[in-house]
CSV table of C-alpha atoms and ligand atoms in Angstrom, one decimal:
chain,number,residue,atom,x,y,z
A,1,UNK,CA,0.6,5.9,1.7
A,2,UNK,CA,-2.5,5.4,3.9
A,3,UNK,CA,-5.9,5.7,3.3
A,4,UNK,CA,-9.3,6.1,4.7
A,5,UNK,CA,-11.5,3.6,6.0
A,6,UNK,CA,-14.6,4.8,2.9
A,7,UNK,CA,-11.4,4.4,0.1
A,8,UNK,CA,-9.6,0.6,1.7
A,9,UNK,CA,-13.3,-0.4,2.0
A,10,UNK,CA,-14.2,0.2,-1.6
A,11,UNK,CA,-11.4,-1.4,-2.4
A,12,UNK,CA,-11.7,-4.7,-0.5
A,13,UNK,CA,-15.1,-5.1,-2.3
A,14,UNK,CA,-14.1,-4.2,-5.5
A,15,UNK,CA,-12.0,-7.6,-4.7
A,16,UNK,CA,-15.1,-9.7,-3.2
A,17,UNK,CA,-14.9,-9.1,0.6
A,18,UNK,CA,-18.2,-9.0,1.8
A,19,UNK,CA,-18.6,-5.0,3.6
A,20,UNK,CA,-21.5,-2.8,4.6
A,21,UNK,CA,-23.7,-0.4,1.8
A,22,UNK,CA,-22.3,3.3,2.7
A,23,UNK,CA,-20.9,6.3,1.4
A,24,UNK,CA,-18.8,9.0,2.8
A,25,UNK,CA,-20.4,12.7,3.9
A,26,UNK,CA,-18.9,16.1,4.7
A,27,UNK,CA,-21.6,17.7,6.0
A,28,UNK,CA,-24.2,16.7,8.2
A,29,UNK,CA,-26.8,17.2,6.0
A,30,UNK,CA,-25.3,14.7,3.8
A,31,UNK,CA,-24.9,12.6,6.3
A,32,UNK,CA,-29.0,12.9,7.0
A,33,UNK,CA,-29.3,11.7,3.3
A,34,UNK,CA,-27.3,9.1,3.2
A,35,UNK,CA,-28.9,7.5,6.5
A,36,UNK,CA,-32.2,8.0,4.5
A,37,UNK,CA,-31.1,6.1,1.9
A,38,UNK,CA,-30.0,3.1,4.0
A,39,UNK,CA,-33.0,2.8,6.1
A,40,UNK,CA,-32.1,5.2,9.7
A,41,UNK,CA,-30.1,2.5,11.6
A,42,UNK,CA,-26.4,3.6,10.5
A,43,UNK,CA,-22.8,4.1,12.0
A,44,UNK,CA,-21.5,7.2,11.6
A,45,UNK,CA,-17.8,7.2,11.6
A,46,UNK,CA,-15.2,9.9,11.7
A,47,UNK,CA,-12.5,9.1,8.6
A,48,UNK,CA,-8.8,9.8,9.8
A,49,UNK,CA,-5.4,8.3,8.8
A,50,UNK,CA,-5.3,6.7,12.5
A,51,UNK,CA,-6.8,4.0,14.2
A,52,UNK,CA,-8.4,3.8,18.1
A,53,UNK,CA,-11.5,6.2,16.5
A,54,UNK,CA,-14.3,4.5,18.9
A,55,UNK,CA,-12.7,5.2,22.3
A,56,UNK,CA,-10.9,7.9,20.8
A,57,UNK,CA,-12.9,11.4,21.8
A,58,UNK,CA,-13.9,14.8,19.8
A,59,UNK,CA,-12.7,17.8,21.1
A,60,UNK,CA,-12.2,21.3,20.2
A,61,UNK,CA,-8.5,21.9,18.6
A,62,UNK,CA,-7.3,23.8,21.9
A,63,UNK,CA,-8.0,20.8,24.1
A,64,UNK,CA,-6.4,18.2,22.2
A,65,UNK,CA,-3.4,18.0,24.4
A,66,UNK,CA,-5.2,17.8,27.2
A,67,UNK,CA,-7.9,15.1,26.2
A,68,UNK,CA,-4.5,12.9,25.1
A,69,UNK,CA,-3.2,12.8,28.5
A,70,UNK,CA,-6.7,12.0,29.9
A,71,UNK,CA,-7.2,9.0,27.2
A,72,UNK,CA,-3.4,7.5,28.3
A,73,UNK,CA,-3.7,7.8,31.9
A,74,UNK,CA,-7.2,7.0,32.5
A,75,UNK,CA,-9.1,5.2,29.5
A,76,UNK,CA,-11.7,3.6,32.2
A,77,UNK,CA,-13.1,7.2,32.7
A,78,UNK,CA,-12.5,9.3,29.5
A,79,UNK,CA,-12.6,6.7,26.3
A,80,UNK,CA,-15.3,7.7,23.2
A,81,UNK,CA,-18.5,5.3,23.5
A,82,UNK,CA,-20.6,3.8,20.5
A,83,UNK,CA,-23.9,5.3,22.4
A,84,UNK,CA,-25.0,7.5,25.1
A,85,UNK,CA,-22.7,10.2,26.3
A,86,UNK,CA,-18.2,10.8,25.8
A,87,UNK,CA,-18.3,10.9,21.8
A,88,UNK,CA,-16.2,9.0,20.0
A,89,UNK,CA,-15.3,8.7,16.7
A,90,UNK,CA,-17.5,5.9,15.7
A,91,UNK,CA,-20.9,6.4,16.6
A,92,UNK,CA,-24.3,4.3,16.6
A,93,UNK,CA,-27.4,6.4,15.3
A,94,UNK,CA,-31.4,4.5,15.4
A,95,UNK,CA,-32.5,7.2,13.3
A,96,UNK,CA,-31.7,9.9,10.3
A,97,UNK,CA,-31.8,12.9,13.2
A,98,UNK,CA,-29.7,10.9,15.6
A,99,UNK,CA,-27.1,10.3,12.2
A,100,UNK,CA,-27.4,13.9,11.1
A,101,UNK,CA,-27.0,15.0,15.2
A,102,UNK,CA,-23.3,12.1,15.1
A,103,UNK,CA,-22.5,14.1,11.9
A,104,UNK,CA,-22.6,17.3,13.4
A,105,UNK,CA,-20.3,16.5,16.6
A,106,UNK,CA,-17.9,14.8,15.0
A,107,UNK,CA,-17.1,17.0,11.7
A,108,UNK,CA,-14.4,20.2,11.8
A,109,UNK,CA,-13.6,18.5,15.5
A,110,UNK,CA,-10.2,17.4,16.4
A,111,UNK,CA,-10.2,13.6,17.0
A,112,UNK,CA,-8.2,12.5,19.8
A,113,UNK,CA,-7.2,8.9,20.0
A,114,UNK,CA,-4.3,6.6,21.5
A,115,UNK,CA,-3.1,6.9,18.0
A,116,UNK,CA,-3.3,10.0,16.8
A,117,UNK,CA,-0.5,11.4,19.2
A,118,UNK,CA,-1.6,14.8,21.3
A,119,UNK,CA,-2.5,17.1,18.1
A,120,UNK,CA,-5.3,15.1,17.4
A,121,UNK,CA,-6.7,14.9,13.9
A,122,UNK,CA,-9.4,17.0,12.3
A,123,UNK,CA,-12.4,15.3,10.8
A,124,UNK,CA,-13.1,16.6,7.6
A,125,UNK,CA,-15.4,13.8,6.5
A,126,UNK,CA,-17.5,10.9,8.2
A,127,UNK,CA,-18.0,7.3,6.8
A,128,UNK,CA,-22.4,6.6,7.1
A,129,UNK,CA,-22.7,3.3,7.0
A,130,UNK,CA,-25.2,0.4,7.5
A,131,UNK,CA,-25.3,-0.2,11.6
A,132,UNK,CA,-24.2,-4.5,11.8
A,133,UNK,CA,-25.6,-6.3,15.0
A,134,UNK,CA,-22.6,-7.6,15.7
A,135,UNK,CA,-22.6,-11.3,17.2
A,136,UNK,CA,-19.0,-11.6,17.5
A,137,UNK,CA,-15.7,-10.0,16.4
A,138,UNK,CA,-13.1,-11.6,14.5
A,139,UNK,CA,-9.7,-9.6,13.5
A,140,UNK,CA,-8.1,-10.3,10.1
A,141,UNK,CA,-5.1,-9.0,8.4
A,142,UNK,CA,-2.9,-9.5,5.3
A,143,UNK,CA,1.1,-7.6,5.5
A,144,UNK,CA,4.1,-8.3,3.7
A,145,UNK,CA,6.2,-10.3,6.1
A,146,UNK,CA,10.1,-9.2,5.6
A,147,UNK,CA,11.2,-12.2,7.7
A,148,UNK,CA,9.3,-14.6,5.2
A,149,UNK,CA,9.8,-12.5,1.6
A,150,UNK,CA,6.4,-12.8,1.4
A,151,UNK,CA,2.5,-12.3,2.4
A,152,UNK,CA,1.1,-13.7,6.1
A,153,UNK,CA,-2.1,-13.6,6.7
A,154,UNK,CA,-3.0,-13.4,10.4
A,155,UNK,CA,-6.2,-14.1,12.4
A,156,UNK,CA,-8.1,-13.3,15.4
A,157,UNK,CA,-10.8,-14.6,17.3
A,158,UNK,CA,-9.7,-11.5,19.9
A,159,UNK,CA,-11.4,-9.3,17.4
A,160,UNK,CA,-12.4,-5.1,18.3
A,161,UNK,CA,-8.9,-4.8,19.9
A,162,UNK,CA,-6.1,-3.3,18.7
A,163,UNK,CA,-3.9,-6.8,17.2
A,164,UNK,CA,-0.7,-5.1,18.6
A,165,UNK,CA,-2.4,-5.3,22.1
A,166,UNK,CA,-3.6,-9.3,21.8
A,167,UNK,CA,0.1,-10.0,20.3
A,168,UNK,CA,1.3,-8.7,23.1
A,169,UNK,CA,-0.8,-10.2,26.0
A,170,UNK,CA,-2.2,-13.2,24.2
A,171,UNK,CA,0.2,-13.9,21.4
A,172,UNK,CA,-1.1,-17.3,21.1
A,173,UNK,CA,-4.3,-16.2,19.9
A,174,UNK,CA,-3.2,-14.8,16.5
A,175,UNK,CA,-3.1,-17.8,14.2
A,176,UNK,CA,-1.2,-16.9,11.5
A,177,UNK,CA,-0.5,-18.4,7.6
A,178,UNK,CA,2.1,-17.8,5.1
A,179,UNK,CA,1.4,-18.0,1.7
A,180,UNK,CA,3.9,-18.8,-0.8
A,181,UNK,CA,4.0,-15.7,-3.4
A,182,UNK,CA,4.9,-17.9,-6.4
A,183,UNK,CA,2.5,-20.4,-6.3
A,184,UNK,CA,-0.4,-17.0,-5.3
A,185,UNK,CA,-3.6,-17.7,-2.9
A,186,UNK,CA,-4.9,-21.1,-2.8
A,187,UNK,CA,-8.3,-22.2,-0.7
A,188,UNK,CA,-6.4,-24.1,2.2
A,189,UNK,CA,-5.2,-20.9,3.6
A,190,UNK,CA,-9.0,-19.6,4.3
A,191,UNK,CA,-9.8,-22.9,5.6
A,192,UNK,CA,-7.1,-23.5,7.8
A,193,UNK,CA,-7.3,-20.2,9.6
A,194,UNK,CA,-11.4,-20.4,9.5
A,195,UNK,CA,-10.6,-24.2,11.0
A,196,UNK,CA,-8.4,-22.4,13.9
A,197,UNK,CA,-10.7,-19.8,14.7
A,198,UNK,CA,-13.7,-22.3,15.5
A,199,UNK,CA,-15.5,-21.1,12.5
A,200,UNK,CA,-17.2,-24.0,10.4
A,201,UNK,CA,-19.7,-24.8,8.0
A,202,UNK,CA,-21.5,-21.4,6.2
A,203,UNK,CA,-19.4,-19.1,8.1
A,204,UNK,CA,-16.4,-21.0,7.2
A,205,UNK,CA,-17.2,-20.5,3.7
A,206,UNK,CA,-17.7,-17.0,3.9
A,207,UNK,CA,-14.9,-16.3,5.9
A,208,UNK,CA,-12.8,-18.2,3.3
A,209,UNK,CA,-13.7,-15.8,0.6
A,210,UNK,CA,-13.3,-12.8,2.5
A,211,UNK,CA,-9.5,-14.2,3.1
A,212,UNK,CA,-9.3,-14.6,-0.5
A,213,UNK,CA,-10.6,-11.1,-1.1
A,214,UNK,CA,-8.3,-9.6,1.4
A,215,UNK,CA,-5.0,-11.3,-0.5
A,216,UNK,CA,-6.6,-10.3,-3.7
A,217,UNK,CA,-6.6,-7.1,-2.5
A,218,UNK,CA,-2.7,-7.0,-0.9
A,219,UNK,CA,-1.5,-8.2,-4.5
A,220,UNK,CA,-3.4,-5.7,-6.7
A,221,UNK,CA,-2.8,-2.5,-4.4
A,222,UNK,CA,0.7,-3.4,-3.6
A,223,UNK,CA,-0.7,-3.0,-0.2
A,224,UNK,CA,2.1,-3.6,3.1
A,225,UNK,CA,-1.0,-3.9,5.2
A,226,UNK,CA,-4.3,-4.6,4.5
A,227,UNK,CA,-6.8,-4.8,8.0
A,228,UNK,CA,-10.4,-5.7,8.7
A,229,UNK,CA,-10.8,-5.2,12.4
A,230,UNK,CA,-13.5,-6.4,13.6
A,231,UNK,CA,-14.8,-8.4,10.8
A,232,UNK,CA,-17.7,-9.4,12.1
A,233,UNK,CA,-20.2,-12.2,12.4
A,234,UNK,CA,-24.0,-10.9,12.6
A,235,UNK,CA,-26.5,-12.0,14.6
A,236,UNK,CA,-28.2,-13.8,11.4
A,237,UNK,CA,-25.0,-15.1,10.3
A,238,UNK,CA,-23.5,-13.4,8.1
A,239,UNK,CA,-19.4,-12.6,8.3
A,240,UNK,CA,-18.8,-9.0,7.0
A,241,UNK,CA,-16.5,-6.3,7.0
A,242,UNK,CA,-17.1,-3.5,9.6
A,243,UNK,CA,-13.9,-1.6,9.6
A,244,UNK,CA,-11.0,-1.3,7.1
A,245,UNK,CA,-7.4,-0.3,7.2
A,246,UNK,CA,-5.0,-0.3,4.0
A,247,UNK,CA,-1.6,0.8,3.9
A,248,UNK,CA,-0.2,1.1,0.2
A,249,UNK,CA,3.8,0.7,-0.1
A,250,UNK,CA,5.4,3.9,-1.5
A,251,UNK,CA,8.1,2.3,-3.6
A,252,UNK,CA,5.0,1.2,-6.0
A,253,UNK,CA,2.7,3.8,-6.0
A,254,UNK,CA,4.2,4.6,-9.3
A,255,UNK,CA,2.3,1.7,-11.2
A,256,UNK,CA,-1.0,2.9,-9.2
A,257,UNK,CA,-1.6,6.0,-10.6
A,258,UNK,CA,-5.2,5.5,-10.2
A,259,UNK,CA,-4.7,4.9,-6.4
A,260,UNK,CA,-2.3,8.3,-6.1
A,261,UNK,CA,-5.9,9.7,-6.4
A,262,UNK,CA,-7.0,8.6,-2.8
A,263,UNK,CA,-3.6,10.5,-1.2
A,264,UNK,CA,-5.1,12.8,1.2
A,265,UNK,CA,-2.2,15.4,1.8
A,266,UNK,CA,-4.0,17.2,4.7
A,267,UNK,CA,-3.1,13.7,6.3
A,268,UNK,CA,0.5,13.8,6.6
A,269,UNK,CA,3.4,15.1,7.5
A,270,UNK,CA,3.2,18.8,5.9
A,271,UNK,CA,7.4,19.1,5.6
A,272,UNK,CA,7.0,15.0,4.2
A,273,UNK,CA,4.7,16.0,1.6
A,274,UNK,CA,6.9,18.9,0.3
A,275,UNK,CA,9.9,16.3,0.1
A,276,UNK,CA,7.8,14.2,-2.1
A,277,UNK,CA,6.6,16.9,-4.2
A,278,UNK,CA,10.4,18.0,-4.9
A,279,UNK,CA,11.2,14.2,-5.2
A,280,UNK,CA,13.5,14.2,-2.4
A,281,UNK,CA,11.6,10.4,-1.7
A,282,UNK,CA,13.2,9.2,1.3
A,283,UNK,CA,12.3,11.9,4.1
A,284,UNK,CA,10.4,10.9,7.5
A,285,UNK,CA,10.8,13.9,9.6
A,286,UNK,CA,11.9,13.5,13.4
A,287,UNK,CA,11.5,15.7,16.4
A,288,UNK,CA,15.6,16.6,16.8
A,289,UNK,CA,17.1,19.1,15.6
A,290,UNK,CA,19.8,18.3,13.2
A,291,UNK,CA,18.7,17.9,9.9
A,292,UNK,CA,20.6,15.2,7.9
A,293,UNK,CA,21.2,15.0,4.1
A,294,UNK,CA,22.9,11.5,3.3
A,295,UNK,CA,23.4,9.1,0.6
A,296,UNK,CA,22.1,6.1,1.0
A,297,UNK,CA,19.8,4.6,3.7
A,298,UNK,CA,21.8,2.2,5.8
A,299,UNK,CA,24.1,5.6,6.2
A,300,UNK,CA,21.3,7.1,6.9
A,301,UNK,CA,20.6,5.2,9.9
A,302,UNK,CA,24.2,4.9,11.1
A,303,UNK,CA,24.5,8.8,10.9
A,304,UNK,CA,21.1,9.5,13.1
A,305,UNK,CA,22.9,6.9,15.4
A,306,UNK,CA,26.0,9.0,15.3
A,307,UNK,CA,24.0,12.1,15.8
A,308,UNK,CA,22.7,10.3,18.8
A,309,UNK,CA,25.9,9.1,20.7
A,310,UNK,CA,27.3,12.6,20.5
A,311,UNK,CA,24.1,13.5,22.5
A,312,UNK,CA,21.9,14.9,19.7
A,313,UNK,CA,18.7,14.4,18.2
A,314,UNK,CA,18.1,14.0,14.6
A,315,UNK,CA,15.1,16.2,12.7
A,316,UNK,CA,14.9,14.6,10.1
A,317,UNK,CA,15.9,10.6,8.0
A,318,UNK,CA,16.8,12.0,4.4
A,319,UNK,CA,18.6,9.1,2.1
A,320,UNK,CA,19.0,12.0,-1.4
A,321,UNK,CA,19.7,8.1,-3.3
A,322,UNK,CA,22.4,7.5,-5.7
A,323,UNK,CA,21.7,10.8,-7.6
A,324,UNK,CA,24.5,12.8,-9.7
A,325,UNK,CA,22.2,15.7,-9.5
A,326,UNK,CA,23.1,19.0,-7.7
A,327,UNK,CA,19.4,20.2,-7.7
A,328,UNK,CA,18.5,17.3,-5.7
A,329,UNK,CA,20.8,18.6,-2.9
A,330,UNK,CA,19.4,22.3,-3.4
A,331,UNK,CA,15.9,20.0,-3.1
A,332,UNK,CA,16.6,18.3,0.2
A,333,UNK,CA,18.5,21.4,2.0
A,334,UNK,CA,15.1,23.4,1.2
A,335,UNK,CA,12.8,20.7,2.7
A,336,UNK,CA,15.0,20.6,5.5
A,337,UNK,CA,15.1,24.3,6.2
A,338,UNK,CA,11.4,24.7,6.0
A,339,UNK,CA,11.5,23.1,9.4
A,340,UNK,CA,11.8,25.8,11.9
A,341,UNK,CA,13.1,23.1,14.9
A,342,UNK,CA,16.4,22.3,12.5
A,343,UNK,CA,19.4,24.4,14.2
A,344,UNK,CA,22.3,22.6,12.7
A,345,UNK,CA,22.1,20.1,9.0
A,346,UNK,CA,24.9,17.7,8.9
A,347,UNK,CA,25.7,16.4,4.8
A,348,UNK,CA,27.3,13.4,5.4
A,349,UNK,CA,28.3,11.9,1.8
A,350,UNK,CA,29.9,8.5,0.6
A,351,UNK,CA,30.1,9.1,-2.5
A,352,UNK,CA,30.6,5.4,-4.5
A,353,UNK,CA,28.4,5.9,-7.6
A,354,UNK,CA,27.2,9.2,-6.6
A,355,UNK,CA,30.4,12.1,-7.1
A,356,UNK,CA,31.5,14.3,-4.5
A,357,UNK,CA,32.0,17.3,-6.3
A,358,UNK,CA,28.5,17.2,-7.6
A,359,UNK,CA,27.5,16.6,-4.1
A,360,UNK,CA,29.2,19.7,-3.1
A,361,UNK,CA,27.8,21.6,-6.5
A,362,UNK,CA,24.5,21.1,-4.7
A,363,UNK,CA,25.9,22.6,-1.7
A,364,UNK,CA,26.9,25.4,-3.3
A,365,UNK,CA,24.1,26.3,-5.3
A,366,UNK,CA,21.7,26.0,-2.2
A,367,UNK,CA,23.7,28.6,-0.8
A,368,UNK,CA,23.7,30.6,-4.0
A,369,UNK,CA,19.6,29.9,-4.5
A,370,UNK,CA,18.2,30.4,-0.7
A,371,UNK,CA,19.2,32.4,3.1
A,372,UNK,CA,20.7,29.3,4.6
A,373,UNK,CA,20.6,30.8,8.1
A,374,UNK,CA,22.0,27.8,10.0
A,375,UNK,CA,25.4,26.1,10.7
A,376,UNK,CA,26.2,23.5,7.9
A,377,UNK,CA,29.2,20.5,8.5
A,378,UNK,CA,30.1,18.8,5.3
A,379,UNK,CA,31.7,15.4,5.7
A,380,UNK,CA,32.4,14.6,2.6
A,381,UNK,CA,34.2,11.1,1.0
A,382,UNK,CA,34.8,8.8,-2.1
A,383,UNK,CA,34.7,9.5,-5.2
A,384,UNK,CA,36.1,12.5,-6.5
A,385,UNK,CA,36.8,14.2,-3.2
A,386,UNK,CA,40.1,15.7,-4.4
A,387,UNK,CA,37.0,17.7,-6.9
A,388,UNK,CA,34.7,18.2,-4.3
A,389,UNK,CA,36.7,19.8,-1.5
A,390,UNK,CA,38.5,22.3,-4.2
A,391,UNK,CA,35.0,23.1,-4.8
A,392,UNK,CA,34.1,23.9,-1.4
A,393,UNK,CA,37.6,25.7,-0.5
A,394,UNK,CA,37.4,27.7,-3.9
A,395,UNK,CA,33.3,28.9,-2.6
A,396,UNK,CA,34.2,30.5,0.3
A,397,UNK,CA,31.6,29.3,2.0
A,398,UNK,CA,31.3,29.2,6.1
A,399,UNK,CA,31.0,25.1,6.1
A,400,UNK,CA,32.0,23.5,8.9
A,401,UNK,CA,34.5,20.5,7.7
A,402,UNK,CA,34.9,17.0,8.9
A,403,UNK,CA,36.6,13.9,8.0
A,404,UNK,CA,35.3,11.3,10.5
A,405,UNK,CA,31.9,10.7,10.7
A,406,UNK,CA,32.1,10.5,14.7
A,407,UNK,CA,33.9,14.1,14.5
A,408,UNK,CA,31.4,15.4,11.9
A,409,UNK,CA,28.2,14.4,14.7
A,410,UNK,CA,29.7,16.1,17.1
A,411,UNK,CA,30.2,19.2,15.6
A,412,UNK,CA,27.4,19.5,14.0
A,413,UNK,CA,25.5,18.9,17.9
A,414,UNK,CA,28.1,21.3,19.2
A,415,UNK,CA,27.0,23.6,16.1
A,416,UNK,CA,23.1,22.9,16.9
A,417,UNK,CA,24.0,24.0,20.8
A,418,UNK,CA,25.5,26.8,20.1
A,419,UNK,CA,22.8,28.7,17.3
B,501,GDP,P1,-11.6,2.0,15.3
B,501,GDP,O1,-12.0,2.2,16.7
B,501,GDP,O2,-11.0,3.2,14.6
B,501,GDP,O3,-10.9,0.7,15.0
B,501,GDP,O4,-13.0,1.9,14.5
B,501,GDP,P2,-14.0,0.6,14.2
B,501,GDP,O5,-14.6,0.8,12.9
B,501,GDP,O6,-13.2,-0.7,14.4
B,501,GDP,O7,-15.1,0.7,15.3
B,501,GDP,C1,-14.8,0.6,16.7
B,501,GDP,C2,-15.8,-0.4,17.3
B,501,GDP,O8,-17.2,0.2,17.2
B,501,GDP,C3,-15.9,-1.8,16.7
B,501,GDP,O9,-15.0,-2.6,17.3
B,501,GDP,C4,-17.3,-2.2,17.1
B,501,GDP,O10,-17.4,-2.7,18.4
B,501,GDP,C5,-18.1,-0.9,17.1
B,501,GDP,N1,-18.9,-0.8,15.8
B,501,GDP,C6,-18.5,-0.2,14.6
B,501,GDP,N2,-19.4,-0.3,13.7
B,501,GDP,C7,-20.4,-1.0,14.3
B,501,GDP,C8,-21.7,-1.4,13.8
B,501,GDP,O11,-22.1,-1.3,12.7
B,501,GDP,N3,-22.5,-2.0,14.8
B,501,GDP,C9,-22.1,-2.3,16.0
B,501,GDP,N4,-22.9,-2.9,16.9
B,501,GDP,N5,-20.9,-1.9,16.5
B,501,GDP,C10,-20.1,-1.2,15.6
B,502,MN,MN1,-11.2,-1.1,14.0
């Protein structure tokens, strides 16, 4: 789950990293207020679940498209600025008219950025925040490292750009520092990466705590990702926080229900949110058009690469789990069918723990529950499959039946062709 910049900041100073006073508006108005009450000189910035906001540009919904094409062909002419003319989504105001005037060009516009793909995302809400005269930016970021089993913290004295695009050109410039989870955050790490970064003395200092803060963070959000880019360093010296990113990992949300409050549904996948609310967990939807209901992730993947070599495209990744549940079957078959680019779903069942015939229960009772207007190929093996296909023969149903994998992806592409 990702949040906004106003929530991820919140919570990195709820755990002592150093940010800007601000507060989050929906109306310009608001905005005017809030700039009041911080003095005039603010940032006004647009609050989306994607990244590249400042030399991303605010456009009306029908030019979104367009604007994307401009922004990855010819950045030098077309990205957002901070000041002056081509708004952006981050945006420099002097005064409270100049903040209310940011306010009121970025909300209910569609945000285009490199990251936000060529739908853009609408901005329903603006961060106003103290302005920072920025001396220099730093990047810093905490993730859960698979390779390691455990949290890296990486630095940046390449700070403002995008890390992905320093790790690629400069990847010597990211210094980065494990940290063993059983023995938790100790002092060195801050120092070592302040040491490498050429920060020293005062700065040092603070940029130590903020490190600490950042891991503190990680650990009590169960955060995968936690970002400050740019952290800055002020003109009088101080190191703060001027943006914030914070990924938190799904699998836990379910000992955060306090952070399940900050879920902003209007953010995400529309089809994914459905899937969640019917617990079918597992579901990132894809732009094919075979939906897929499988057991089990790693047969998850294999089938979309199936799919694939028979020369198809998957719509969806759906692992259902180990369940011996038919309704969560009839629960993935109706997420899938909500998506009006599916042509063909492929079930594609091993059942070990999970039973066949319960599998094909679900099948069933889909069929029995809802208009299942596409072609469906069951491939369908394990445990009690003797049960499962009597089932299936006994329901009279149109399935289309397969025994090999291989066989099953290419009928079911063959099947998607064809409708
Ligand atoms: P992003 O583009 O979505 O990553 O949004 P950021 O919050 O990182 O803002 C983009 C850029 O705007 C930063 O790298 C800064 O250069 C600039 N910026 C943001 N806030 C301030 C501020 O308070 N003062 C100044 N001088 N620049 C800012
Ligand atoms: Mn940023």
């Amino acid at each position: 789950m990702k949040l906004h910049e106003y929530q991820a900041r919140d919570l990195l100073a709820q755990n002592g990293v150093a940010t800007t006073k601000g507060r989050v508006a929906s109306t310009p108005a608001e905005a005017r207020a809030i700039a009041q009450e911080l003095g005039g000189k603010v940032v006004v910035k647009a609050q989306i679940h994607a990244g590249g906001r400042g030399k991303g540009r605010l456009v009306a919904q029908s030019e979104t498209a367009d604007m994307y094409q401009k922004l990855t062909t010819d950045p030098e002419n077309n990205s957002g600025k901070v000041r002056g003319d081509r708004i952006g989504g981050v945006r420099l105001a002097d005064t409270v008219d100049e903040a209310e005037a940011a306010a009121a060009a970025i909300l209910g516009r569609h945000l285009v950025s490199i990251q936000t793909g060529p739908e853009g995302k609408l901005v329903k809400n603006v961060l106003v925040a103290e302005q920072t005269d920025i001396a220099k930016e730093y990047s810093l970021a905490a993730i859960i490292d698979g390779m390691a089993g455990g949290p890296l913290i990486m630095a940046s004295a390449e700070g403002g750009q995008e890390i992905e695009v320093v790790a690629h050109n400069n990847p010597e410039a990211i210094v980065r520092v494990n940290v063993n989870p059983s023995a938790g955050y100790e002092p060195y790490v801050g120092r070592t990466l302040a040491a490498r970064l050429g920060l020293s003395g005062d700065q040092g200092d603070q940029f130590g705590k903020i490190v600490a803060g950042l891991y503190k963070t990680l650990i009590a959000t169960d955060a995968s990702l936690v970002e400050i880019n740019p952290l800055a360093v002020t003109t009088d010296g101080r190191v703060v926080a001027v943006d914030a990113k914070l990924n938190i990992d799904d699998n836990a949300l379910f000992r955060h229900k306090d952070l399940e409050a900050l879920r902003d549904k209007d953010e995400e996948d529309p089809l994914e949110v459905k899937a969640q609310e019917l617990g079918v967990a597992n579901f990132i939807k894809l732009d094919g058009n075979i939906g897929c209901v499988v057991n089990g992730a790693g047969l998850a993947m294999a089938t979309m690469d199936t799919i694939k070599l028979a020369g198809g495209e998957p719509a969806n990744f759906l692992d259902i789990g180990t369940v011996n549940d038919p309704q969560r079957v009839v629960n993935a078959l109706q997420v899938i069918l909500d998506d009006p680019s599916v042509k063909a779903i492929l079930v594609n069942i091993f059942g070990g723990m999970a039973r066949v015939d319960i599998i094909a229960q679900g099948v069933i009772m889909a069929h029995q529950q809802m208009k299942i207007d596409v072609p469906v190929v069951m491939r369908l093996i394990g445990t009690n499959l003797a049960e499962g296909e009597k089932l299936v023969e006994e329901s009279g149903l149109p399935l289309i039946r397969a025994t090999e994998l291989f066989d099953a992806a290419r009928k079911a592409v063959q099947a998607a062709g064809a409708a």
